[in-house]
Coordinates of C-alpha atoms and ligand atoms in Angstrom, one line a residue:
Chain A
M1 CA 5.0 7.6 -38.9
P2 CA 6.9 10.5 -38.9
Q3 CA 5.4 13.7 -38.0
D4 CA 5.8 17.0 -40.2
S5 CA 8.8 18.3 -38.9
A6 CA 11.3 15.0 -39.4
V7 CA 9.6 15.1 -43.2
R8 CA 9.5 19.2 -44.2
P9 CA 11.7 19.9 -46.7
Y10 CA 15.6 20.9 -45.2
A11 CA 15.4 24.8 -45.3
G12 CA 19.1 25.0 -43.7
E13 CA 18.6 23.7 -39.9
T14 CA 21.7 23.2 -37.7
Y15 CA 22.9 22.8 -34.2
Y16 CA 24.3 25.7 -33.7
G17 CA 26.4 25.2 -36.9
C18 CA 28.6 22.5 -35.5
P19 CA 29.6 19.4 -37.5
A20 CA 27.3 16.7 -37.9
L21 CA 30.4 14.3 -38.7
K22 CA 33.5 13.9 -38.0
A23 CA 36.4 13.9 -41.3
S24 CA 38.7 11.5 -41.5
P25 CA 42.0 11.8 -40.0
F26 CA 43.8 11.0 -43.7
G27 CA 46.6 13.8 -44.8
W28 CA 49.3 13.5 -47.4
K29 CA 50.6 10.7 -46.8
T30 CA 47.4 9.2 -47.7
A31 CA 46.5 11.4 -51.0
G32 CA 50.5 10.6 -51.9
Y33 CA 49.8 6.5 -51.6
I34 CA 46.3 6.5 -53.7
F35 CA 48.4 8.8 -56.4
L36 CA 51.6 6.1 -56.5
A37 CA 48.4 3.4 -55.8
G38 CA 47.8 4.3 -59.4
L39 CA 51.1 5.7 -60.8
S40 CA 52.4 2.0 -59.6
G41 CA 49.1 -0.2 -60.4
S42 CA 48.2 1.2 -64.0
A43 CA 52.7 0.8 -65.2
Q44 CA 52.3 -2.7 -64.4
I45 CA 49.0 -2.8 -66.5
L46 CA 50.5 -0.8 -69.4
G47 CA 54.2 -3.1 -69.1
T48 CA 52.1 -6.0 -69.6
V49 CA 50.5 -4.5 -72.6
A50 CA 53.6 -3.7 -73.9
D51 CA 55.5 -6.7 -73.1
L52 CA 52.9 -9.0 -74.4
G53 CA 51.9 -7.0 -77.7
G54 CA 54.2 -4.5 -77.9
G55 CA 57.6 -5.8 -80.0
R56 CA 61.3 -6.6 -79.0
E57 CA 62.1 -2.7 -78.9
K58 CA 59.7 -2.5 -76.0
R59 CA 62.3 -3.8 -73.8
N60 CA 63.2 -0.4 -72.3
L61 CA 59.7 0.6 -71.6
V62 CA 58.3 -3.1 -70.0
R63 CA 61.4 -2.5 -67.3
N64 CA 60.2 0.9 -66.7
A65 CA 57.0 -0.5 -66.0
R66 CA 57.9 -2.9 -63.6
G67 CA 60.6 -0.6 -61.6
L68 CA 57.7 1.8 -61.3
A69 CA 55.5 -1.1 -59.8
I70 CA 58.0 -2.2 -57.5
A71 CA 58.6 1.7 -56.7
G72 CA 55.2 1.6 -55.5
T73 CA 54.9 -1.8 -53.3
V74 CA 58.2 -0.2 -51.5
V75 CA 56.7 3.6 -51.0
G76 CA 53.2 2.8 -50.8
P77 CA 52.7 0.8 -47.7
A78 CA 55.6 2.5 -46.1
L79 CA 52.8 5.9 -46.5
L80 CA 50.4 3.9 -45.5
I81 CA 51.7 2.5 -42.4
G82 CA 52.5 6.2 -41.4
D83 CA 49.0 7.3 -41.7
L84 CA 48.5 4.7 -38.8
H85 CA 48.0 5.9 -35.1
T86 CA 49.0 2.7 -34.0
P87 CA 51.7 2.2 -36.6
S88 CA 53.4 -1.2 -34.8
R89 CA 49.6 -3.3 -35.5
W90 CA 50.0 -2.9 -39.3
Y91 CA 49.6 -6.3 -39.8
N92 CA 46.0 -6.4 -38.1
M93 CA 45.2 -5.4 -42.0
L94 CA 46.1 -8.6 -42.8
R95 CA 44.2 -10.4 -39.7
I96 CA 40.6 -10.7 -41.6
F97 CA 38.9 -10.3 -45.0
R98 CA 35.4 -7.8 -44.9
R99 CA 34.0 -7.5 -48.4
T100 CA 32.0 -4.1 -47.0
S101 CA 35.8 -2.4 -46.7
P102 CA 37.3 -1.2 -49.6
M103 CA 40.2 -1.0 -46.9
S104 CA 40.4 -4.3 -46.6
I105 CA 40.1 -5.5 -50.0
G106 CA 42.6 -2.4 -50.5
S107 CA 45.1 -4.4 -48.2
Y108 CA 44.7 -7.4 -50.0
I109 CA 44.7 -6.4 -53.6
L110 CA 48.3 -4.2 -52.5
T111 CA 49.4 -7.5 -51.0
G112 CA 48.5 -9.8 -54.2
F113 CA 50.3 -6.7 -56.4
G114 CA 53.1 -6.5 -54.4
A115 CA 54.0 -9.8 -54.7
F116 CA 53.1 -10.6 -58.4
S117 CA 55.1 -7.4 -59.3
A118 CA 57.9 -8.8 -57.2
L119 CA 58.2 -12.0 -58.7
T120 CA 57.9 -10.5 -62.1
L121 CA 60.9 -7.9 -61.7
G122 CA 62.7 -10.6 -59.7
A123 CA 62.3 -13.0 -62.7
D124 CA 62.9 -10.5 -64.9
R125 CA 66.2 -9.4 -63.6
L126 CA 67.6 -13.1 -63.0
G127 CA 66.9 -13.7 -66.7
L128 CA 64.0 -15.8 -66.6
A129 CA 61.2 -13.9 -68.8
G130 CA 59.2 -16.9 -69.1
V131 CA 58.4 -16.6 -65.8
A132 CA 57.9 -12.9 -66.0
R133 CA 55.6 -13.3 -68.5
V134 CA 53.2 -15.3 -66.5
A135 CA 53.3 -13.4 -63.1
Q136 CA 52.5 -10.0 -65.0
V137 CA 49.7 -11.1 -65.6
P138 CA 47.9 -11.7 -62.0
A139 CA 50.4 -8.3 -61.2
A140 CA 48.3 -6.2 -63.9
V141 CA 44.8 -7.6 -63.0
A142 CA 45.7 -6.4 -59.4
G143 CA 47.6 -3.7 -60.6
T144 CA 43.6 -2.4 -62.1
G145 CA 42.4 -3.1 -58.7
M146 CA 45.1 -0.7 -57.6
S147 CA 44.1 2.2 -59.6
V148 CA 40.6 2.6 -58.6
Y149 CA 39.7 0.6 -55.4
T150 CA 41.2 4.1 -53.2
A151 CA 38.1 6.0 -54.8
A152 CA 36.1 3.1 -53.9
L153 CA 37.3 3.5 -50.2
L154 CA 36.4 7.2 -50.4
S155 CA 33.2 6.8 -51.4
A156 CA 32.4 4.2 -48.8
T157 CA 32.4 7.0 -46.2
S158 CA 29.4 9.0 -44.9
T159 CA 31.8 12.1 -46.2
P160 CA 29.5 14.0 -48.5
L161 CA 31.7 14.8 -51.1
W162 CA 33.2 11.3 -50.9
A163 CA 29.7 10.0 -51.3
A164 CA 27.6 12.2 -53.5
S165 CA 29.6 10.7 -57.0
P166 CA 31.2 7.1 -55.7
R167 CA 31.1 6.4 -59.8
L168 CA 32.3 9.5 -61.4
L169 CA 35.4 9.5 -58.8
S170 CA 36.3 6.1 -59.5
V171 CA 35.9 6.9 -63.3
R172 CA 38.4 10.2 -62.6
F173 CA 40.9 8.2 -60.4
G174 CA 41.3 5.2 -62.7
A175 CA 41.4 7.3 -65.8
S176 CA 43.9 9.4 -63.9
A177 CA 46.2 6.4 -62.5
M178 CA 45.8 5.5 -66.5
A179 CA 47.1 8.4 -67.4
S180 CA 49.8 9.3 -65.4
A181 CA 51.4 5.3 -65.6
A182 CA 51.5 6.6 -69.8
A183 CA 53.2 10.0 -68.6
A184 CA 55.7 8.8 -66.4
L185 CA 56.9 5.8 -69.0
S186 CA 56.9 8.5 -71.8
L187 CA 59.6 10.8 -69.9
G188 CA 61.5 7.3 -69.6
E189 CA 61.1 6.6 -73.4
R190 CA 62.0 10.3 -74.1
L191 CA 64.9 10.2 -71.8
G192 CA 66.2 7.1 -73.0
G193 CA 66.0 8.5 -76.4
R194 CA 63.2 6.4 -77.9
P195 CA 60.7 8.9 -79.8
E196 CA 58.3 5.6 -80.9
G197 CA 57.5 4.5 -77.6
A198 CA 56.7 7.9 -76.1
E199 CA 54.4 8.5 -78.9
T200 CA 52.2 5.4 -78.4
L201 CA 52.5 6.2 -74.9
D202 CA 51.4 9.8 -75.2
R203 CA 48.0 8.5 -77.2
V204 CA 47.7 6.5 -74.4
A205 CA 48.2 9.4 -72.2
M206 CA 45.5 11.2 -74.4
A207 CA 42.3 9.4 -74.3
A208 CA 43.1 8.3 -70.6
S209 CA 42.7 12.5 -70.3
A210 CA 39.8 12.7 -72.5
V211 CA 38.2 10.3 -70.1
D212 CA 39.3 12.1 -66.8
L213 CA 38.3 15.4 -68.2
V214 CA 34.6 14.3 -69.2
A215 CA 34.2 12.5 -65.4
S216 CA 35.6 15.7 -64.2
V217 CA 33.2 17.7 -65.9
A218 CA 30.1 15.5 -64.9
A219 CA 31.3 15.1 -61.1
E220 CA 31.3 19.1 -60.7
R221 CA 27.6 18.7 -62.2
E222 CA 26.8 15.9 -59.8
Y223 CA 28.3 17.7 -56.6
K224 CA 26.3 21.2 -57.1
A225 CA 22.9 19.0 -57.8
E226 CA 23.4 17.1 -54.4
G227 CA 24.6 20.7 -52.7
V228 CA 28.0 19.6 -51.7
A229 CA 30.2 21.6 -54.2
G230 CA 31.0 24.0 -51.5
P231 CA 34.9 22.8 -51.2
V232 CA 35.6 22.4 -54.1
E233 CA 33.8 25.8 -55.2
E234 CA 35.4 27.9 -52.8
G235 CA 38.5 27.9 -50.1
P236 CA 41.9 26.6 -50.3
W237 CA 41.3 23.5 -52.2
A238 CA 39.1 25.0 -55.2
P239 CA 42.0 26.1 -57.0
V240 CA 43.6 23.0 -56.5
E241 CA 40.7 21.1 -58.1
K242 CA 39.8 23.2 -60.9
I243 CA 43.3 24.7 -62.1
G244 CA 45.5 22.1 -60.9
A245 CA 43.5 18.4 -61.5
I246 CA 41.0 19.3 -64.2
A247 CA 42.8 22.2 -66.3
V248 CA 46.7 21.4 -65.8
G249 CA 45.7 17.4 -65.3
A250 CA 43.6 16.9 -68.0
A251 CA 42.6 19.8 -70.3
V252 CA 46.6 20.8 -71.0
P253 CA 47.8 16.9 -71.5
L254 CA 45.1 16.5 -73.9
V255 CA 45.8 19.7 -75.9
C256 CA 49.8 18.9 -75.7
H257 CA 48.8 15.6 -77.2
A258 CA 46.5 16.3 -79.3
I259 CA 48.3 18.5 -81.6
N260 CA 51.1 15.7 -81.5
A261 CA 49.1 13.3 -82.7
R262 CA 48.2 15.2 -85.5
R263 CA 51.8 16.4 -86.6
E264 CA 53.5 14.2 -89.2
R265 CA 56.9 14.9 -86.5
P266 CA 55.4 15.2 -82.8
S267 CA 57.3 17.6 -81.0
A268 CA 59.5 16.5 -77.9
A269 CA 58.8 19.3 -75.8
L270 CA 54.9 19.4 -76.4
S271 CA 55.2 15.6 -75.6
V272 CA 57.3 16.1 -72.3
L273 CA 55.2 19.2 -71.2
G274 CA 51.8 16.7 -71.3
S275 CA 53.2 14.5 -69.6
L276 CA 54.8 16.8 -66.8
A277 CA 51.1 18.2 -66.5
I278 CA 49.5 14.8 -66.2
L279 CA 51.6 13.7 -62.8
A280 CA 51.0 17.4 -60.9
G281 CA 47.5 17.0 -62.1
G282 CA 47.7 13.8 -61.1
M283 CA 48.9 14.8 -57.4
A284 CA 46.8 17.6 -57.1
L285 CA 43.8 15.5 -58.2
R286 CA 44.3 13.4 -55.1
S287 CA 45.4 16.0 -52.5
A288 CA 42.4 18.4 -53.9
M289 CA 39.4 15.3 -53.8
L290 CA 41.3 14.1 -50.0
H291 CA 40.9 17.7 -48.6
A292 CA 38.2 19.4 -49.9
G293 CA 36.4 16.1 -48.2
N294 CA 37.2 16.5 -45.0
R295 CA 36.3 19.8 -45.4
S296 CA 33.0 18.6 -46.6
A297 CA 32.4 16.5 -43.4
T298 CA 32.7 19.6 -41.5
R299 CA 30.0 21.4 -43.2
P300 CA 26.4 20.1 -41.7
R301 CA 24.6 21.6 -44.3
D302 CA 26.0 20.0 -46.7
Y303 CA 25.6 16.5 -45.4
F304 CA 21.9 17.2 -44.6
R305 CA 21.4 18.3 -48.0
F306 CA 23.1 15.0 -49.2
A307 CA 21.7 12.8 -46.3
R308 CA 17.8 14.3 -47.6
P309 CA 15.3 11.0 -47.8
R310 CA 15.2 9.3 -51.1
P311 CA 12.4 7.4 -51.5
A312 CA 14.1 5.1 -53.8
L313 CA 16.5 4.0 -51.9
D314 CA 14.9 4.4 -47.8
H315 CA 11.8 1.9 -48.8
R316 CA 13.9 -1.1 -49.3
P317 CA 13.2 -3.7 -46.7
A318 CA 16.6 -4.0 -44.5
P319 CA 18.2 -7.5 -44.7
D320 CA 18.3 -8.9 -41.3
R321 CA 21.9 -10.3 -41.6
I322 CA 25.1 -7.9 -40.7
A323 CA 28.1 -8.3 -43.3
R324 CA 31.0 -9.6 -40.8
Chain B
M1 CA 9.4 -9.2 -16.3
A2 CA 6.2 -8.3 -13.9
V3 CA 6.3 -4.5 -13.3
S4 CA 3.8 -2.5 -11.4
M5 CA 3.2 0.9 -11.3
G6 CA 6.3 1.4 -13.3
V7 CA 8.8 -0.1 -10.6
P8 CA 10.5 -3.3 -11.6
A9 CA 9.4 -6.1 -9.1
R10 CA 12.4 -6.9 -7.8
A11 CA 13.3 -3.4 -6.9
L12 CA 12.0 -3.9 -3.2
D13 CA 14.4 -6.5 -2.7
Y14 CA 16.9 -4.9 -1.1
A15 CA 15.5 -2.5 1.3
D16 CA 18.9 -2.1 3.8
P17 CA 20.9 0.8 2.5
I18 CA 24.3 -1.6 3.3
L19 CA 23.9 -4.0 0.6
P20 CA 25.4 -7.5 1.4
G21 CA 27.4 -7.6 -2.0
L22 CA 27.1 -7.4 -5.6
I23 CA 23.2 -7.7 -6.6
P24 CA 22.8 -10.7 -9.4
D25 CA 21.1 -9.4 -12.6
E26 CA 20.7 -5.9 -11.2
A27 CA 19.4 -4.7 -13.9
E28 CA 15.9 -6.5 -13.1
L29 CA 16.3 -4.2 -10.0
T30 CA 16.9 -0.9 -12.1
A31 CA 15.2 -1.4 -15.1
G32 CA 13.1 -3.9 -14.9
V33 CA 15.4 -6.4 -17.4
R34 CA 17.6 -9.4 -17.4
I35 CA 20.8 -9.4 -19.4
E36 CA 21.5 -12.7 -21.5
P37 CA 23.7 -13.0 -24.6
G38 CA 21.9 -13.5 -27.7
K39 CA 19.6 -10.4 -27.0
S40 CA 19.2 -7.4 -29.0
Y41 CA 19.9 -4.3 -26.1
G42 CA 19.8 -0.8 -26.5
F43 CA 18.5 2.6 -25.2
F44 CA 14.9 4.6 -26.2
T45 CA 16.1 8.4 -25.2
D46 CA 12.9 10.1 -24.4
T47 CA 14.0 14.1 -25.3
T48 CA 10.9 15.1 -24.0
L49 CA 11.5 13.8 -20.3
C50 CA 15.3 15.3 -20.2
I51 CA 16.2 17.7 -18.2
G52 CA 19.5 18.6 -19.6
C53 CA 21.2 17.5 -15.9
K54 CA 24.2 15.7 -17.8
A55 CA 23.9 12.6 -15.3
C56 CA 24.4 10.8 -17.9
E57 CA 27.6 12.1 -19.4
V58 CA 28.7 12.2 -15.6
A59 CA 28.3 8.6 -14.9
C60 CA 29.2 7.9 -18.8
K61 CA 33.0 8.7 -17.9
E62 CA 33.4 7.9 -14.2
W63 CA 32.3 4.3 -14.9
N64 CA 34.6 4.5 -18.3
A65 CA 37.4 6.5 -16.8
L66 CA 37.0 9.2 -19.5
P67 CA 38.9 12.5 -19.2
A68 CA 37.5 15.7 -19.8
D69 CA 38.4 16.9 -23.4
E70 CA 38.4 20.5 -22.8
V71 CA 37.7 23.1 -20.4
G72 CA 35.8 26.0 -21.9
L73 CA 32.3 27.9 -23.1
T74 CA 31.3 27.1 -26.5
G75 CA 28.5 29.8 -26.4
N76 CA 25.7 27.2 -27.3
S77 CA 23.4 27.6 -24.5
Y78 CA 24.2 25.2 -21.8
D79 CA 26.3 22.7 -24.2
N80 CA 29.7 23.3 -23.2
T81 CA 30.5 19.8 -24.0
G82 CA 30.5 20.6 -27.0
R83 CA 30.4 16.9 -29.3
L84 CA 30.7 13.3 -29.3
S85 CA 34.4 12.4 -28.9
A86 CA 37.0 9.6 -28.3
N87 CA 36.5 10.6 -24.4
T88 CA 33.0 11.6 -24.4
W89 CA 30.0 8.9 -25.4
R90 CA 26.9 10.9 -24.4
H91 CA 26.9 14.5 -25.2
V92 CA 23.4 16.7 -23.8
A93 CA 22.1 19.1 -26.7
F94 CA 20.6 22.0 -25.5
V95 CA 18.3 24.3 -28.0
E96 CA 16.5 27.0 -26.7
K97 CA 13.2 27.9 -29.1
I98 CA 13.2 31.5 -28.0
G99 CA 11.4 32.7 -31.1
T100 CA 11.4 32.9 -34.5
N101 CA 13.5 35.5 -37.3
G102 CA 15.3 36.7 -34.6
K103 CA 12.3 37.9 -32.4
R104 CA 11.8 36.5 -28.7
A105 CA 8.9 34.8 -28.0
A106 CA 5.9 36.9 -26.0
E107 CA 4.2 33.2 -25.1
M108 CA 5.2 30.2 -24.8
A109 CA 4.1 26.8 -25.1
P110 CA 3.7 25.0 -22.1
F111 CA 5.2 21.5 -23.3
Q112 CA 8.8 21.4 -22.8
S113 CA 9.2 25.5 -21.8
N114 CA 10.8 25.6 -25.1
W115 CA 13.5 23.5 -24.6
L116 CA 14.8 21.0 -26.7
M117 CA 17.4 19.1 -24.5
M118 CA 18.7 15.7 -26.1
S119 CA 21.3 13.5 -24.6
D120 CA 23.2 11.6 -28.0
V121 CA 25.0 8.5 -28.3
C122 CA 26.1 6.2 -30.3
K123 CA 23.4 4.4 -31.9
H124 CA 24.6 0.7 -32.2
C125 CA 23.4 0.8 -35.5
H126 CA 21.9 -2.6 -36.8
N127 CA 23.9 -2.4 -40.0
A128 CA 27.2 -0.4 -38.5
P129 CA 29.1 1.7 -40.8
C130 CA 31.7 1.9 -38.9
L131 CA 31.8 -2.3 -38.4
E132 CA 31.8 -2.4 -42.0
A133 CA 34.2 -0.3 -42.2
C134 CA 37.1 -1.3 -40.1
P135 CA 39.4 -3.8 -41.7
T136 CA 41.2 -5.1 -38.3
G137 CA 37.8 -6.9 -37.0
A138 CA 38.3 -4.7 -34.1
L139 CA 35.2 -3.1 -35.1
F140 CA 32.8 -6.2 -33.7
R141 CA 29.3 -7.1 -33.0
T142 CA 28.5 -8.3 -29.7
E143 CA 26.4 -11.0 -28.0
F144 CA 24.4 -8.1 -27.0
D145 CA 24.1 -7.0 -30.7
T146 CA 25.9 -3.8 -29.8
V147 CA 28.6 -2.3 -31.6
V148 CA 32.3 -1.8 -29.6
V149 CA 36.2 -1.5 -30.6
Q150 CA 38.6 -3.8 -29.3
Q151 CA 41.2 -1.7 -27.9
D152 CA 44.0 -4.5 -28.6
I153 CA 43.4 -5.1 -32.1
C154 CA 42.7 -1.7 -33.7
N155 CA 46.0 0.0 -35.3
G156 CA 44.4 2.9 -35.5
C157 CA 43.4 3.6 -39.5
G158 CA 40.8 6.0 -38.7
Y159 CA 38.2 4.5 -41.7
C160 CA 35.5 4.0 -38.9
V161 CA 35.2 7.8 -38.3
P162 CA 34.4 9.2 -41.6
A163 CA 32.5 6.0 -41.9
C164 CA 30.0 6.9 -39.5
P165 CA 27.1 8.9 -40.8
F166 CA 26.4 10.4 -37.2
G167 CA 29.8 11.5 -36.4
V168 CA 30.2 9.5 -33.2
V169 CA 34.1 7.1 -33.2
D170 CA 36.6 9.4 -33.1
L171 CA 40.2 8.7 -33.0
N172 CA 42.2 9.3 -29.2
E173 CA 45.6 11.2 -30.9
V174 CA 47.4 10.1 -27.2
D175 CA 46.8 6.1 -27.2
G176 CA 45.9 6.0 -31.7
K177 CA 43.0 3.9 -31.0
A178 CA 39.2 4.4 -32.1
H179 CA 36.7 4.9 -29.4
K180 CA 33.2 5.1 -29.0
C181 CA 30.4 4.0 -26.7
T182 CA 30.1 0.4 -25.5
L183 CA 27.0 0.5 -24.1
C184 CA 28.8 -0.7 -21.2
Y185 CA 29.7 -4.3 -22.4
D186 CA 31.5 -4.4 -19.0
R187 CA 28.5 -4.0 -17.3
L188 CA 26.4 -5.8 -19.5
K189 CA 28.3 -8.6 -18.6
G190 CA 28.0 -8.6 -15.1
G191 CA 24.1 -8.1 -15.7
L192 CA 24.2 -4.4 -14.4
E193 CA 22.0 -2.2 -16.8
P194 CA 24.7 0.8 -18.7
A195 CA 25.7 3.6 -16.4
C196 CA 24.3 6.4 -18.2
A197 CA 20.3 4.6 -18.4
K198 CA 21.1 3.7 -14.4
S199 CA 21.7 7.7 -13.6
C200 CA 19.5 9.3 -15.3
P201 CA 16.9 11.3 -12.9
T202 CA 14.0 11.1 -14.9
D203 CA 13.5 7.9 -17.2
S204 CA 14.9 10.0 -20.4
I205 CA 17.4 7.6 -21.2
Q206 CA 15.7 3.7 -20.7
F207 CA 17.5 0.3 -21.4
G208 CA 16.2 -2.9 -22.5
E209 CA 15.9 -5.5 -25.3
V210 CA 15.3 -3.6 -28.2
P211 CA 11.5 -5.0 -29.3
D212 CA 10.4 -4.0 -25.6
L213 CA 11.5 -0.4 -26.0
V214 CA 10.1 -0.1 -29.7
E215 CA 6.9 -0.8 -28.2
K216 CA 7.3 1.2 -25.3
A217 CA 8.8 3.9 -27.5
R218 CA 5.0 3.8 -30.0
A219 CA 3.0 4.1 -27.1
R220 CA 4.6 6.8 -25.8
V221 CA 4.5 8.7 -29.0
E222 CA 0.9 8.0 -28.9
D223 CA 0.2 9.1 -25.5
L224 CA 2.2 12.1 -26.9
H225 CA 0.3 12.5 -29.9
G226 CA -2.9 12.7 -27.5
R227 CA -1.8 15.0 -24.8
G228 CA -1.3 17.7 -27.9
A229 CA 2.3 17.2 -28.3
V230 CA 1.5 16.6 -32.0
D231 CA 5.2 17.1 -32.8
A232 CA 6.2 13.4 -31.0
Y233 CA 8.0 11.2 -33.8
L234 CA 10.7 8.4 -33.5
Y235 CA 14.1 8.7 -35.0
G236 CA 16.1 5.2 -35.4
A237 CA 13.3 3.2 -34.8
P238 CA 12.1 0.7 -37.4
G239 CA 10.9 1.7 -40.5
E240 CA 11.2 5.8 -39.0
P241 CA 13.6 8.5 -40.0
G242 CA 17.3 7.9 -39.2
A243 CA 17.0 4.0 -39.5
T244 CA 16.9 4.8 -43.9
G245 CA 19.5 4.3 -46.6
D246 CA 19.8 0.7 -45.9
L247 CA 20.8 1.1 -42.0
G248 CA 17.8 -1.0 -40.6
H249 CA 17.3 0.1 -37.0
L250 CA 19.1 2.2 -34.9
N251 CA 19.5 0.1 -31.2
A252 CA 19.6 3.5 -29.9
F253 CA 16.7 5.5 -31.0
F254 CA 15.3 8.5 -29.4
L255 CA 11.8 10.4 -29.7
L256 CA 11.9 14.0 -30.8
T257 CA 10.0 16.8 -31.3
D258 CA 11.6 18.7 -34.0
R259 CA 13.5 17.9 -37.4
P260 CA 16.5 15.8 -36.6
E261 CA 18.8 18.5 -38.3
V262 CA 17.8 20.7 -35.3
Y263 CA 19.6 18.5 -33.0
G264 CA 22.0 17.6 -35.2
L265 CA 21.2 14.4 -36.4
P266 CA 20.5 13.6 -40.2
T267 CA 17.0 12.9 -41.6
A268 CA 18.2 9.9 -43.7
P269 CA 21.7 8.9 -42.9
T270 CA 23.2 5.9 -45.3
R271 CA 25.0 2.8 -45.4
A272 CA 28.2 3.6 -46.8
S273 CA 29.4 0.1 -47.7
N274 CA 26.6 0.7 -50.6
R275 CA 28.9 2.4 -52.4
V276 CA 31.5 0.1 -52.7
A277 CA 29.9 -2.0 -55.6
P278 CA 29.2 1.1 -57.7
A279 CA 32.7 2.5 -57.4
L280 CA 34.8 -0.3 -57.9
G281 CA 32.3 -1.4 -60.7
A282 CA 32.8 2.3 -62.6
G283 CA 36.3 2.4 -61.9
L284 CA 37.7 -1.6 -63.0
A285 CA 35.0 -1.1 -66.3
T286 CA 37.2 2.2 -66.8
M287 CA 40.3 0.3 -66.6
A288 CA 39.0 -2.3 -69.1
G289 CA 38.4 0.3 -71.6
L290 CA 41.6 2.0 -71.4
T291 CA 43.4 -1.3 -71.0
L292 CA 41.3 -2.4 -74.6
A293 CA 42.4 1.5 -76.1
A294 CA 46.1 0.9 -74.5
I295 CA 46.7 -3.0 -76.7
A296 CA 44.7 -1.5 -79.8
L297 CA 47.0 1.6 -80.0
F298 CA 50.4 -0.5 -79.0
A299 CA 49.4 -3.0 -81.8
T300 CA 49.1 -0.2 -84.2
N301 CA 52.5 1.3 -83.2
R302 CA 53.8 -1.9 -84.1
F303 CA 52.2 -2.4 -87.0
A304 CA 53.4 1.0 -88.1
T305 CA 57.1 0.2 -87.3
N306 CA 57.0 -2.9 -89.2
R307 CA 55.9 -2.1 -92.0
R308 CA 58.4 1.3 -91.9
R309 CA 61.7 -1.5 -91.4
Ligands
SF4_401 S1 26.5 5.5 -34.9 FE1 28.3 5.6 -35.8 S2 29.5 4.9 -34.2 FE2 27.6 3.5 -33.7 S3 27.4 2.1 -34.6 FE3 26.4 3.3 -35.8 S4 28.1 3.9 -37.6 FE4 29.1 2.7 -35.7

């Protein structure tokens, strides 16, 4: 039986304030990858939706989307391999499949996404529209994985800020990915002088930003309730999260696109402003969560508050089998 | 294995100070355990016996040829090792309980002279989060039920580092690989008990088969309670603090006398991989919803465009 000393409520004890965890070694390259993976994955989804249901005048939009997907599959792996500490052995990522590891799951999502996206764009360029039409579907399905598996990757750690709210982190990453893809494609439509396509995309971005905003506010509350909100409440990453990710990344575009949606003649300036805000905010969200998470791992009290007994969880019988 | 007066039976087989050669199944002499593949091995670290000599730290560094991390003073009591790391696989924590509320105690209980000393190590978790996170299979479970990093496979992604709920495994920036305690995998293969346990002069670190160790540890707690040390409890044994959140049990478990956080340990660590399904599920549902919204918006737009024509 655990004695009194182990079960009395936590009162802030630490071992000389030393970190009880090690922070991930992930830096700006991983944050950049998470942003790019979401952008390119969701672009493939929107490209597929536009191709199958958008009509002839969406040709250029579809091409741009396929190009964005390829950009993700070329630059993404370069960023990931660049963040390995033994990059020459990157191929060991495909040595096994481990369903308990989002990094393993993600390696296969990225591989599948890359292969089908390349096939889609290649067939498109060679004039094989039928092949592109079929290949884009599995690419888009992998694109949904690209948009959100990175949130599962961060959550499936012991880092308190990442672990405290797995569902809401994933909703935020997914919504931000969809908003970013819509924003980038909307900018493409504006540059190409096709305001109608941009208007449809802005509505998609508006819906995604609304989801992002609601999930962000809910996540902040959950972090506070879990006692792990420190790194997003104070220090260098607090403004990046609050101003960059939430205000600029979700609230500003929501307002811009909402005003436009009610107008008879939508303003191009508002549309472009909303799109740029989404892209900047998307990068801010990934950077803030990554770096604030690394900080939270070094704050022992945050971790000890998070790693408190939860009767509902702790009395499940432990399975005997280990996942390999 | 028959043990009389706490001395393993075979301990007296080699009385001569000059040994003829390698002693077969040497762990039978030193720990009373025969090491066989397929069984579960671990450590029981009884902190009430620790005298803070750091013989375990030294033996570990010597056997595993690990370099020093840094030479300096932390200011944290006698703990100048600081933490477990890629190069430090045993770490003796020192807690001086010299009073409360900033006041020095005028009287001290006889037990342990109000010192807490604890030799920390990789817990070789039953459902090890580091192993479950490893995408290359470099981290694997050995035939001795321990968790080891295969250096020739590790590509230094570092995902095991934040996965570990005890802050154990660490990347070495020099060779770009993850490192941690191997429970002396090489020694176990040769029938030797791990270096730290063998060197521990007070038997604070005991090596053995996990079920035997748990039994011994429970008896030790009973004994301590009987002698008035009512704060003693196990950390990481099945069903105890530390063995929470689906981790199963910890093959390297501890007897502690203050709450876990005082030693830098979490009361209820969790199994990180349990968060994969909720995160992926919520994310994919979000994507499905937004994709449906996009389909509806593109369809409406097409309808409107066609009407305008
Ligand atoms: S304590 Fe950490 S490094 Fe050791 S087996 Fe458990 S998760 Fe892995």
